CSV table of C-alpha atoms in Angstrom, one decimal:
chain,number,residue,atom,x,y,z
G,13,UNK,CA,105.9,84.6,210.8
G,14,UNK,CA,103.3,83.1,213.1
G,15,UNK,CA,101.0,80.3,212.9
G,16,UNK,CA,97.7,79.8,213.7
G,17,UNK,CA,95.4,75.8,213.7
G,18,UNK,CA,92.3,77.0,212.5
G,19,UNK,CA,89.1,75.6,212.0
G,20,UNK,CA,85.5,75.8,210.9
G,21,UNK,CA,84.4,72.6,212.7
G,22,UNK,CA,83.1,71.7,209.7
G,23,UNK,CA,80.9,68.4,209.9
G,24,UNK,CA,82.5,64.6,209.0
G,25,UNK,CA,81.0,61.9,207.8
G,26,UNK,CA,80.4,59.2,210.2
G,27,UNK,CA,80.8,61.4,213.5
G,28,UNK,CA,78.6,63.5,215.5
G,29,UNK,CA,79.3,66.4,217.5
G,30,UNK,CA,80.7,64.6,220.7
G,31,UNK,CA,83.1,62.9,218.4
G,32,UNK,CA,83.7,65.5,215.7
G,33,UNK,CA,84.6,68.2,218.7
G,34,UNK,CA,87.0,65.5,220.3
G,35,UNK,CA,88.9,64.9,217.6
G,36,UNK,CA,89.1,68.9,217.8
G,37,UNK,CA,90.5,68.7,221.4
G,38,UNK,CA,93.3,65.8,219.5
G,39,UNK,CA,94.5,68.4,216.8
G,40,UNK,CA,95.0,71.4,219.0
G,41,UNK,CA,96.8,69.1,221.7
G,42,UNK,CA,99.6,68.0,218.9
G,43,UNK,CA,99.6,71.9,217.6
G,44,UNK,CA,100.1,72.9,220.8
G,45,UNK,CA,103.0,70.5,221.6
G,46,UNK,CA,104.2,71.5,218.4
G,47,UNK,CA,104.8,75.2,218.7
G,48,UNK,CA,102.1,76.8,216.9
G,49,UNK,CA,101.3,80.4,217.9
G,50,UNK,CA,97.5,80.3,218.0
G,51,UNK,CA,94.1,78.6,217.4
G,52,UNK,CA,90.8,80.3,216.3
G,53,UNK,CA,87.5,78.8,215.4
G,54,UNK,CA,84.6,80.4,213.5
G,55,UNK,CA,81.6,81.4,214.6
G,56,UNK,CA,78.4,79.8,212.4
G,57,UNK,CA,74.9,79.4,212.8
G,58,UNK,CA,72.1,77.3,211.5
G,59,UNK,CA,73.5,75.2,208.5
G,60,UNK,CA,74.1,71.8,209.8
G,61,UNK,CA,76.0,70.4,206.1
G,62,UNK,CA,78.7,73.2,207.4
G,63,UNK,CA,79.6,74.4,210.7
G,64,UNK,CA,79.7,72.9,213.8
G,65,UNK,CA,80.9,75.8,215.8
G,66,UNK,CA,77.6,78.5,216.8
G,67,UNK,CA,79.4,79.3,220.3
G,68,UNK,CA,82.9,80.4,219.7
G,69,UNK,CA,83.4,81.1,223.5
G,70,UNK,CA,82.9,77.7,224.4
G,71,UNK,CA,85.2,76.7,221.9
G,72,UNK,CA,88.0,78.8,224.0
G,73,UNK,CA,87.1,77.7,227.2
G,74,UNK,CA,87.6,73.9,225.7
G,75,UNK,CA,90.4,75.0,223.8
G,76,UNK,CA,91.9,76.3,226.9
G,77,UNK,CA,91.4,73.0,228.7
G,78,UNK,CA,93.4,70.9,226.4
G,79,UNK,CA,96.5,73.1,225.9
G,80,UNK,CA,99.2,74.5,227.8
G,81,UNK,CA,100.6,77.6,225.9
G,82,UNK,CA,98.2,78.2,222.5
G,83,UNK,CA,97.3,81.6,222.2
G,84,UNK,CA,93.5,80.9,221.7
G,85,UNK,CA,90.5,83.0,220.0
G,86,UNK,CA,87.5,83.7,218.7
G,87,UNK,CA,87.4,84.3,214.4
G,88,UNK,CA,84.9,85.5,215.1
G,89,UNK,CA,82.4,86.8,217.4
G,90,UNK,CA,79.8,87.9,214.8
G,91,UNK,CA,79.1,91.8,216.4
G,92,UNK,CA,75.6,92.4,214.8
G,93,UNK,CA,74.0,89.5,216.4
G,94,UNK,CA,74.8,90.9,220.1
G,95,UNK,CA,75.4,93.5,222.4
G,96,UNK,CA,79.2,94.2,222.8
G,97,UNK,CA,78.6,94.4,226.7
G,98,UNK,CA,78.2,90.7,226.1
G,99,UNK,CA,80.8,90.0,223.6
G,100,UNK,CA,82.9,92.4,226.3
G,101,UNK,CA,81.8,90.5,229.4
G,102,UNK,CA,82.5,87.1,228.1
G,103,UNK,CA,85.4,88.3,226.9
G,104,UNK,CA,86.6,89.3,230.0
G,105,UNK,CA,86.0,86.0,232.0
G,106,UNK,CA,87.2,84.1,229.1
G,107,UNK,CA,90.8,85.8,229.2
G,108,UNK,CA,90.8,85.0,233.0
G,109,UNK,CA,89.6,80.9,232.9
G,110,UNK,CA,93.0,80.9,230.0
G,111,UNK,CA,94.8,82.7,232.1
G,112,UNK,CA,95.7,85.6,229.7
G,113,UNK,CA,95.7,83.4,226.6
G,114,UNK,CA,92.8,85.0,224.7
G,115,UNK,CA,92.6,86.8,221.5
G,116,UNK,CA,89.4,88.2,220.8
G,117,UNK,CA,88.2,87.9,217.5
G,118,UNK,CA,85.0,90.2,215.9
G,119,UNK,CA,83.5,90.1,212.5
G,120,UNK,CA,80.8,91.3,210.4
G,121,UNK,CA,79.3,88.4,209.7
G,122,UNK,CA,78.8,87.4,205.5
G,123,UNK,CA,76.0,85.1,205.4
G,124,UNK,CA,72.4,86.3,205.9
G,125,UNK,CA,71.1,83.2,207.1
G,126,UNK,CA,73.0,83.8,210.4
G,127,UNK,CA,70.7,87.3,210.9
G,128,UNK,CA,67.4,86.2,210.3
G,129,UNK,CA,66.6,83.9,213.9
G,130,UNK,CA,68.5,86.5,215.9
G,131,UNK,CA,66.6,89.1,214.3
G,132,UNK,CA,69.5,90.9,213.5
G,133,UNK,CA,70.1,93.6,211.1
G,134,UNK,CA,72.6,92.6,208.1
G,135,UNK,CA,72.2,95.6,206.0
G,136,UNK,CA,74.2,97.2,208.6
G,137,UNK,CA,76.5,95.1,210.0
G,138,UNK,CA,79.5,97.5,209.2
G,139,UNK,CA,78.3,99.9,211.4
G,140,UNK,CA,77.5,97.7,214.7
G,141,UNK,CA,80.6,96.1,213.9
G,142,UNK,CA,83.0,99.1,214.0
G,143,UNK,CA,80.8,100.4,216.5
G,144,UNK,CA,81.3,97.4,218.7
G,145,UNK,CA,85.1,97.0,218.0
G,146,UNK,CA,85.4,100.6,219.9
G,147,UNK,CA,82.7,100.3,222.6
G,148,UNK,CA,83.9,96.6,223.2
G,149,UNK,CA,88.1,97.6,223.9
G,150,UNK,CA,86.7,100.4,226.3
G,151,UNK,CA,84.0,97.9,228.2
G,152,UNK,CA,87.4,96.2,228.5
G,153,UNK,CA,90.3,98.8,229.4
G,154,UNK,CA,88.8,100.9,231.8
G,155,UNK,CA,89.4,100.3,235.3
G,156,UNK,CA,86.0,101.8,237.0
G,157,UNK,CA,82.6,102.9,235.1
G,158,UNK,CA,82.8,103.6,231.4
G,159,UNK,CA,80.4,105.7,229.1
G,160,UNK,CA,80.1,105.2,225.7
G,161,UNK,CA,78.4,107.2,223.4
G,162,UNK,CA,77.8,106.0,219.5
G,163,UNK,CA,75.7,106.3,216.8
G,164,UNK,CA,73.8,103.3,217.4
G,165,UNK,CA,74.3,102.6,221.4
G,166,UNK,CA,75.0,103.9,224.3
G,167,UNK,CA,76.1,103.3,227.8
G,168,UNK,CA,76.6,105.3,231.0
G,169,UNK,CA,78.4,104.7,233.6
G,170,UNK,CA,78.7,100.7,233.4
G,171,UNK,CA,80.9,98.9,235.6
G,172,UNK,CA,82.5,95.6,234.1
G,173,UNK,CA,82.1,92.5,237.0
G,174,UNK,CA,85.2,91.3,236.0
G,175,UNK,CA,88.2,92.7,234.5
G,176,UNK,CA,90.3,90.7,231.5
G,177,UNK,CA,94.2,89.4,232.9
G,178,UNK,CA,95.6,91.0,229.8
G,179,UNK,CA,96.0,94.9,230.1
G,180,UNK,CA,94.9,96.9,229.1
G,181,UNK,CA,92.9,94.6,227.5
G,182,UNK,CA,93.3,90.8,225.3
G,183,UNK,CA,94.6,91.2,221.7
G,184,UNK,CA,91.6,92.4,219.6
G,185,UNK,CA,91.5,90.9,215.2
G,186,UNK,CA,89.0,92.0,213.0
G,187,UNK,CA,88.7,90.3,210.0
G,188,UNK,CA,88.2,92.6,206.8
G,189,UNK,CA,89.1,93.8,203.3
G,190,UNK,CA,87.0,97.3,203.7
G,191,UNK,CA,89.4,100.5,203.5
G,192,UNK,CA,87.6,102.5,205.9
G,193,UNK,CA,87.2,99.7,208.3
G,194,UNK,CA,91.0,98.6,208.1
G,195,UNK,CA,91.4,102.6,208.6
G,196,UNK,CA,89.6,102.2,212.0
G,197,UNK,CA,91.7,99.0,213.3
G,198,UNK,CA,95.2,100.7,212.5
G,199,UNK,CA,93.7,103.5,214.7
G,200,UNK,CA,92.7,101.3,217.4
G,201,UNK,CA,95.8,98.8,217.4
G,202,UNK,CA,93.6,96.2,216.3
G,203,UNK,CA,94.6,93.3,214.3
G,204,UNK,CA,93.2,91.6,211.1
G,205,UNK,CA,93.0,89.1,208.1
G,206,UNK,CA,91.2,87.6,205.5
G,207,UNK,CA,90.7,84.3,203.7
G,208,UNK,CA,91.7,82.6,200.5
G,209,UNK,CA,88.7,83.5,198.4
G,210,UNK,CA,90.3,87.1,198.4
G,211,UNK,CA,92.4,88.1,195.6
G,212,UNK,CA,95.8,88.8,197.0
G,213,UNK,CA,96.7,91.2,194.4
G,214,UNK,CA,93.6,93.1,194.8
G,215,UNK,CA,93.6,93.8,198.5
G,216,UNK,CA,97.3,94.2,199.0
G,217,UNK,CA,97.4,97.9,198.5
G,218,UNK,CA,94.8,98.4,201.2
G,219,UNK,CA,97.1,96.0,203.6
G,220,UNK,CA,99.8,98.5,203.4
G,221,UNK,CA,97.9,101.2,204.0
G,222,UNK,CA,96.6,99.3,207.1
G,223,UNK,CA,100.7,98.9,208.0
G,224,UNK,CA,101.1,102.6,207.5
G,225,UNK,CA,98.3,103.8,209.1
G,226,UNK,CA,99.5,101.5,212.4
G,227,UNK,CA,102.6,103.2,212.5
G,228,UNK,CA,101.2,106.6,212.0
G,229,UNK,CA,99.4,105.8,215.0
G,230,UNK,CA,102.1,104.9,216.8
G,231,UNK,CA,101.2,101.4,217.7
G,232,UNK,CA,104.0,99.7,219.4
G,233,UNK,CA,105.7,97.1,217.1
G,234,UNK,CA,103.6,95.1,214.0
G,235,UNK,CA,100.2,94.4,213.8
G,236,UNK,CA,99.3,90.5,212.6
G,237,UNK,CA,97.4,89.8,209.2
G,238,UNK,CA,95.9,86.7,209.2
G,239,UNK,CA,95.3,84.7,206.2
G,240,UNK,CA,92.7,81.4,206.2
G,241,UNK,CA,93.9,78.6,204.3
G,242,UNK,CA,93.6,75.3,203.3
G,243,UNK,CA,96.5,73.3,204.4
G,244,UNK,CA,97.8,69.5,203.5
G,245,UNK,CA,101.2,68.4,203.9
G,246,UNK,CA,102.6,65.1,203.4
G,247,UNK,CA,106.1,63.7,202.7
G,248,UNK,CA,105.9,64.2,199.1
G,249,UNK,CA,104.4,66.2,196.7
G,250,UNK,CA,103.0,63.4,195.1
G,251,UNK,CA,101.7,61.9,198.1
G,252,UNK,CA,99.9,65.3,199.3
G,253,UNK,CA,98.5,66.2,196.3
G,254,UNK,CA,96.7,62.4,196.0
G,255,UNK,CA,95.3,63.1,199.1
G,256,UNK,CA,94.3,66.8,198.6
G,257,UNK,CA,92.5,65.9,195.5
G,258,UNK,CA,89.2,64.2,196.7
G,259,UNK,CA,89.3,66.1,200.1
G,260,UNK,CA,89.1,69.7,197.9
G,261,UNK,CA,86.1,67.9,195.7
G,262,UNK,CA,84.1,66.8,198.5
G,263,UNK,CA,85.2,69.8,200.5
G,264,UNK,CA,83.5,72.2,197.8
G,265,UNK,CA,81.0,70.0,196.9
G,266,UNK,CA,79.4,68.9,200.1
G,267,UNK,CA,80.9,70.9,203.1
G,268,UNK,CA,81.9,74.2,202.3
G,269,UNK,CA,79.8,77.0,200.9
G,270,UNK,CA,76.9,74.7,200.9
G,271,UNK,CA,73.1,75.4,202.7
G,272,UNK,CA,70.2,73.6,204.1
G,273,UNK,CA,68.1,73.6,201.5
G,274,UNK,CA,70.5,72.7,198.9
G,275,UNK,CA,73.0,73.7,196.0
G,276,UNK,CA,76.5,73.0,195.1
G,277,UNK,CA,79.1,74.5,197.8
G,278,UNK,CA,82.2,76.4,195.3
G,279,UNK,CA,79.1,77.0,193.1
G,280,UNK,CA,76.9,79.1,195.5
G,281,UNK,CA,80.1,80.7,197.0
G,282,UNK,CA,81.1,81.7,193.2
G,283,UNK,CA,77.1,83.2,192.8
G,284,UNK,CA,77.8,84.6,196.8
G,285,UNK,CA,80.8,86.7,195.4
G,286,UNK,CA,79.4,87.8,192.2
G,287,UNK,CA,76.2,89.4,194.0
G,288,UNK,CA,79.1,91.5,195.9
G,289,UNK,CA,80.5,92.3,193.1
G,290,UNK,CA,84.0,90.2,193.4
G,291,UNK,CA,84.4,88.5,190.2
G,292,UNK,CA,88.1,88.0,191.6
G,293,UNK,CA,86.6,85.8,194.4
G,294,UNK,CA,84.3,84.2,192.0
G,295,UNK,CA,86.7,83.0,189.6
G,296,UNK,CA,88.9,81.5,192.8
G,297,UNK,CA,85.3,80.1,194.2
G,298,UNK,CA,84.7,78.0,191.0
G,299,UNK,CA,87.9,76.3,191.1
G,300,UNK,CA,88.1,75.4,194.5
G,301,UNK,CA,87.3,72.3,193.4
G,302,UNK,CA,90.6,71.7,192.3
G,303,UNK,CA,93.4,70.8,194.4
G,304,UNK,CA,95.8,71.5,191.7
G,305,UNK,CA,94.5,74.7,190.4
G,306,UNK,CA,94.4,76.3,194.1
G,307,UNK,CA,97.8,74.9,194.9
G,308,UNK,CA,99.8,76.1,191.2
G,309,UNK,CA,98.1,79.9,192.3
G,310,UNK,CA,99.0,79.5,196.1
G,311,UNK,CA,95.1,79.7,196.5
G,312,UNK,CA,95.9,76.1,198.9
G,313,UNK,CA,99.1,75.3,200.6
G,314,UNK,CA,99.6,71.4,199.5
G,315,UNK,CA,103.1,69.2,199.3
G,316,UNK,CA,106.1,68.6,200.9
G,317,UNK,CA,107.1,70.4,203.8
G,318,UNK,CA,109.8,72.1,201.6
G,319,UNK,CA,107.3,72.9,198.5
G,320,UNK,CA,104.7,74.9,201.5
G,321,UNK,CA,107.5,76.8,202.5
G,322,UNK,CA,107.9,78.6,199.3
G,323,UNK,CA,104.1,78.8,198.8
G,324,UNK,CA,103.7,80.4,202.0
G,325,UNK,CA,107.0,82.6,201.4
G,326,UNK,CA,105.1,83.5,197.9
G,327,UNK,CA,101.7,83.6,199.0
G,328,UNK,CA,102.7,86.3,202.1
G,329,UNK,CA,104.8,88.3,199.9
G,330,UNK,CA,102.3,89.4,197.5
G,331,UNK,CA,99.5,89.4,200.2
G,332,UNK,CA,101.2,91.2,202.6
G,333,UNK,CA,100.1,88.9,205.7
G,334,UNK,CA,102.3,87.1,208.2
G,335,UNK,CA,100.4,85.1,210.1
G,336,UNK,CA,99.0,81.5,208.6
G,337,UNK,CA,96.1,80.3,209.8
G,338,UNK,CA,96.0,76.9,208.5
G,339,UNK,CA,92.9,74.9,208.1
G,340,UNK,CA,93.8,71.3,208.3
G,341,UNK,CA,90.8,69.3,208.7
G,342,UNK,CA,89.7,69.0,205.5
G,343,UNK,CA,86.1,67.5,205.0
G,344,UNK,CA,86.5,64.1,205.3
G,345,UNK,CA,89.9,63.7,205.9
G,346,UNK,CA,91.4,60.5,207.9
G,347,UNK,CA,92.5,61.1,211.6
G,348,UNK,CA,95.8,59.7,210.4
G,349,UNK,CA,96.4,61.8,207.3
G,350,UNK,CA,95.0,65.0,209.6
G,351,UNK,CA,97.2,64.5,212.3
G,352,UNK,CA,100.7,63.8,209.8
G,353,UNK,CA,99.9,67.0,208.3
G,354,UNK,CA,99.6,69.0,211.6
G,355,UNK,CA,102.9,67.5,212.9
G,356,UNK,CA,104.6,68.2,209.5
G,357,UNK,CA,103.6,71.7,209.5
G,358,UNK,CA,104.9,71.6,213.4
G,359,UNK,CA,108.3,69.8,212.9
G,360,UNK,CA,109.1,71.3,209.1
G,361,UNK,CA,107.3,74.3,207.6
G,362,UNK,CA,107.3,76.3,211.1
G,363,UNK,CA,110.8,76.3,211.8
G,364,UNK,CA,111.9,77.2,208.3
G,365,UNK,CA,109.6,80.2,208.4
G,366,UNK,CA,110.1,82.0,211.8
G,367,UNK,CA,112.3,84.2,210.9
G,368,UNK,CA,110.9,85.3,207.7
G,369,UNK,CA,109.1,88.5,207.4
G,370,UNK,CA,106.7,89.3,204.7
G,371,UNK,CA,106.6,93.0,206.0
């Protein structure tokens, strides 16, 4: 398995930004020295209760700057709010600041509010984002001029400044549950993920398809399914879960899911899911609340270093993902409890899991 620190920057009481993206710099440092595979950040807009992260590309750059062999990325650059030359042409001088360290993240985008400023079109963001996946890997592999020709854009006969160090070009994820989209990835060798508020059991099918579709292709080795989750681990099960407890309540009650102008965060992210038509997701959205309700459905990873071990083994299994990527700055944790659980997860949950394969 691999292992990714992953974060939504989320806002903390008592810090601003300067502080809040310090203490960022502190976790992925220790994960770094610890042996984790990755780091990824989010990108969000306009919703300062939330996010703290609009500019995943900074984020790298910083990222870069603090560690020594993290693979680092964008989860991700949201496709319909740009053109991909830019999402390619950062991308490109990004992979050569981190020397070769990038992984380049692109998503849809799920929250309106993101569209409206940048005048963007939500109703359809599948398109520009499958479009963009395609025209954004060619921007990116070919050595002289490239012409693309889609349904939405096109280019002729662009020439990129500069080149990505990876070849042909960085690792590409695309976050998504959508058959035909996970259809287009496999085909393009590009990886992918999803988050907690998925049912496992639902999607699962789809994942294998993904798999089998990759190796129809003829992909060389696995692709990586990511899974976000919420992650505390402390000595004892006793201890972690007294911790998780309030951290989940204001988490879901303050942080996460929550807007501007108001409302209760796991209670607009349950309405969120049933306007999609997930009632799956809105049954796991209204008890998110509850630290021991995620954790007893694998829905949270919480406990001892032993006890996430088997949640993880459980949790990847039915899933079919392999690669963790573990949110552990929880609301308003304490530096202290943050950084025990990173090192934890470093020292004791890694090491047990590296050679076990979920597919």
């Amino acid at each position: 398995m691999k292992f990714a620190h992953f974060s939504h920057v989320w806002n903390k009481p008592g810090m601003n930004a300067a502080e809040r993206y310090d203490q960022l710099w502190r976790e992925l440092a220790l994960a770094d020295e610890l042996g984790y595979d990755f780091s990824f950040c989010v990108e969000h807009h306009f919703n300062p209760r939330e996010s703290w992260m609009p500019s995943p590309s900074i984020y790298c750059a910083m990222a870069a700057a603090h560690t020594e062999r993290l693979r680092i990325g964008t989860m991700g650059n949201i496709a319909p709010l740009y053109d991909p030359l830019r999402i390619a042409e950062d991308a490109a001088v990004l992979d050569n600041v981190m020397h070769g360290r990038l992984e380049l993240g692109i998503v849809s985008g799920i929250v309106p509010d993101f569209f409206g400023p940048y005048r963007a079109d939500f109703q359809n963001k599948r398109a520009l984002t499958e479009e963009a996946v395609v025209a954004v890997k060619q921007a990116l592999s070919c050595d002289g001029p490239f012409t693309f020709k889609g349904a939405i854009r096109e280019y002729n006969n662009v020439t990129m400044a500069v080149k990505p160090l990876q070849k042909p070009h960085p690792p590409m994820w695309v976050s998504s549950r959508d058959a035909s989209t996970l259809a287009l990835l496999a085909r393009e060798g590009v990886h992918t993920g999803y988050l907690f508020l998925v049912p496992r059991e639902d999607v699962a099918p789809r994942y294998r398809e993904y798999l089998r579709l990759w190796k129809t292709a003829g992909h060389a080795g696995k692709p990586d399914i990511g899974y976000w989750i919420l992650v505390y681990v402390d000595e004892t099960d006793e201890k972690a879960m007294a911790k998780a407890k309030p951290l989940f309540e204001y988490c879901f009650t303050h942080v996460f899911g929550t807007r501007a102008e108001g409302g209760v965060g796991y209670q607009r992210l349950a309405e969120n899911h049933l306007k999609r038509g997930d009632p799956g997701g809105a049954e796991i959205a209204r008890h998110a609340i509850d630290a021991e309700w995620m954790r007893d459905r694998h829905l949270a990873f919480i406990g001892s270093p032993k006890t996430v071990v088997e949640q993880i083994k459980a949790a990847a299994s039915e899933g079919v993902f392999n690669t963790v990527m573990a949110e552990f700055n929880i609301a308003s944790i304490g530096e202290e409890d943050l950084m025990r659980s990173i090192e934890l997860f470093g020292t004791a949950v890694i090491p047990a899991l590296r050679g076990f394969e979920p597919y």
